[in-house]
Amino acid sequence: MKKEKMKTEMEVFICNHSRDSGDDNCAAKGAKELTDKLKKWAKEEHKGEMKVFRSGCLGKCSEGIAIACYPQKKFLLEVVPEDYKEIREGLEEALKDIKD
Ligand code: FES
């Protein structure tokens, strides 16, 4: 086993899990589109500080789209793709709090 300190200040995991049936999963609620946008934004605006990952199920399916933020250890739940701007602003504020 090897241990290594993470290089980024913040890591954001967005559930993109899908199921064959039903819409009680984050993929069916538009997680892919939202993840693509947030990944692009984080890479362009916060490279080396914040990283956005596409994740598997976070165990909050009925409350999805679910997003987990570290090191805050907080979930953003019942997210819809239209929340993009608000999420971006919240993540920037959280990053600023870490750096201050
Ligand atoms: S499908 Fe997204 S939290 Fe389970």
JSON list of C-alpha atoms in Angstrom, two decimals, residues 62-66 76-80 83:
[
{"chain": "A", "resi": 62, "resn": "SER", "atom": "CA", "xyz": [-34.39, 9.24, -4.21]},
{"chain": "A", "resi": 63, "resn": "GLU", "atom": "CA", "xyz": [-32.81, 12.63, -3.42]},
{"chain": "A", "resi": 64, "resn": "GLY", "atom": "CA", "xyz": [-30.64, 12.84, -6.54]},
{"chain": "A", "resi": 65, "resn": "ILE", "atom": "CA", "xyz": [-28.98, 14.31, -8.34]},
{"chain": "A", "resi": 66, "resn": "ALA", "atom": "CA", "xyz": [-26.56, 13.81, -5.44]},
{"chain": "A", "resi": 76, "resn": "LEU", "atom": "CA", "xyz": [-25.87, 18.63, -2.20]},
{"chain": "A", "resi": 77, "resn": "LEU", "atom": "CA", "xyz": [-29.17, 16.85, -2.82]},
{"chain": "A", "resi": 78, "resn": "GLU", "atom": "CA", "xyz": [-32.19, 17.25, -5.08]},
{"chain": "A", "resi": 79, "resn": "VAL", "atom": "CA", "xyz": [-29.94, 19.04, -7.52]},
{"chain": "A", "resi": 80, "resn": "VAL", "atom": "CA", "xyz": [-31.27, 19.76, -11.01]},
{"chain": "A", "resi": 83, "resn": "ASP", "atom": "CA", "xyz": [-28.77, 24.68, -10.45]}
]
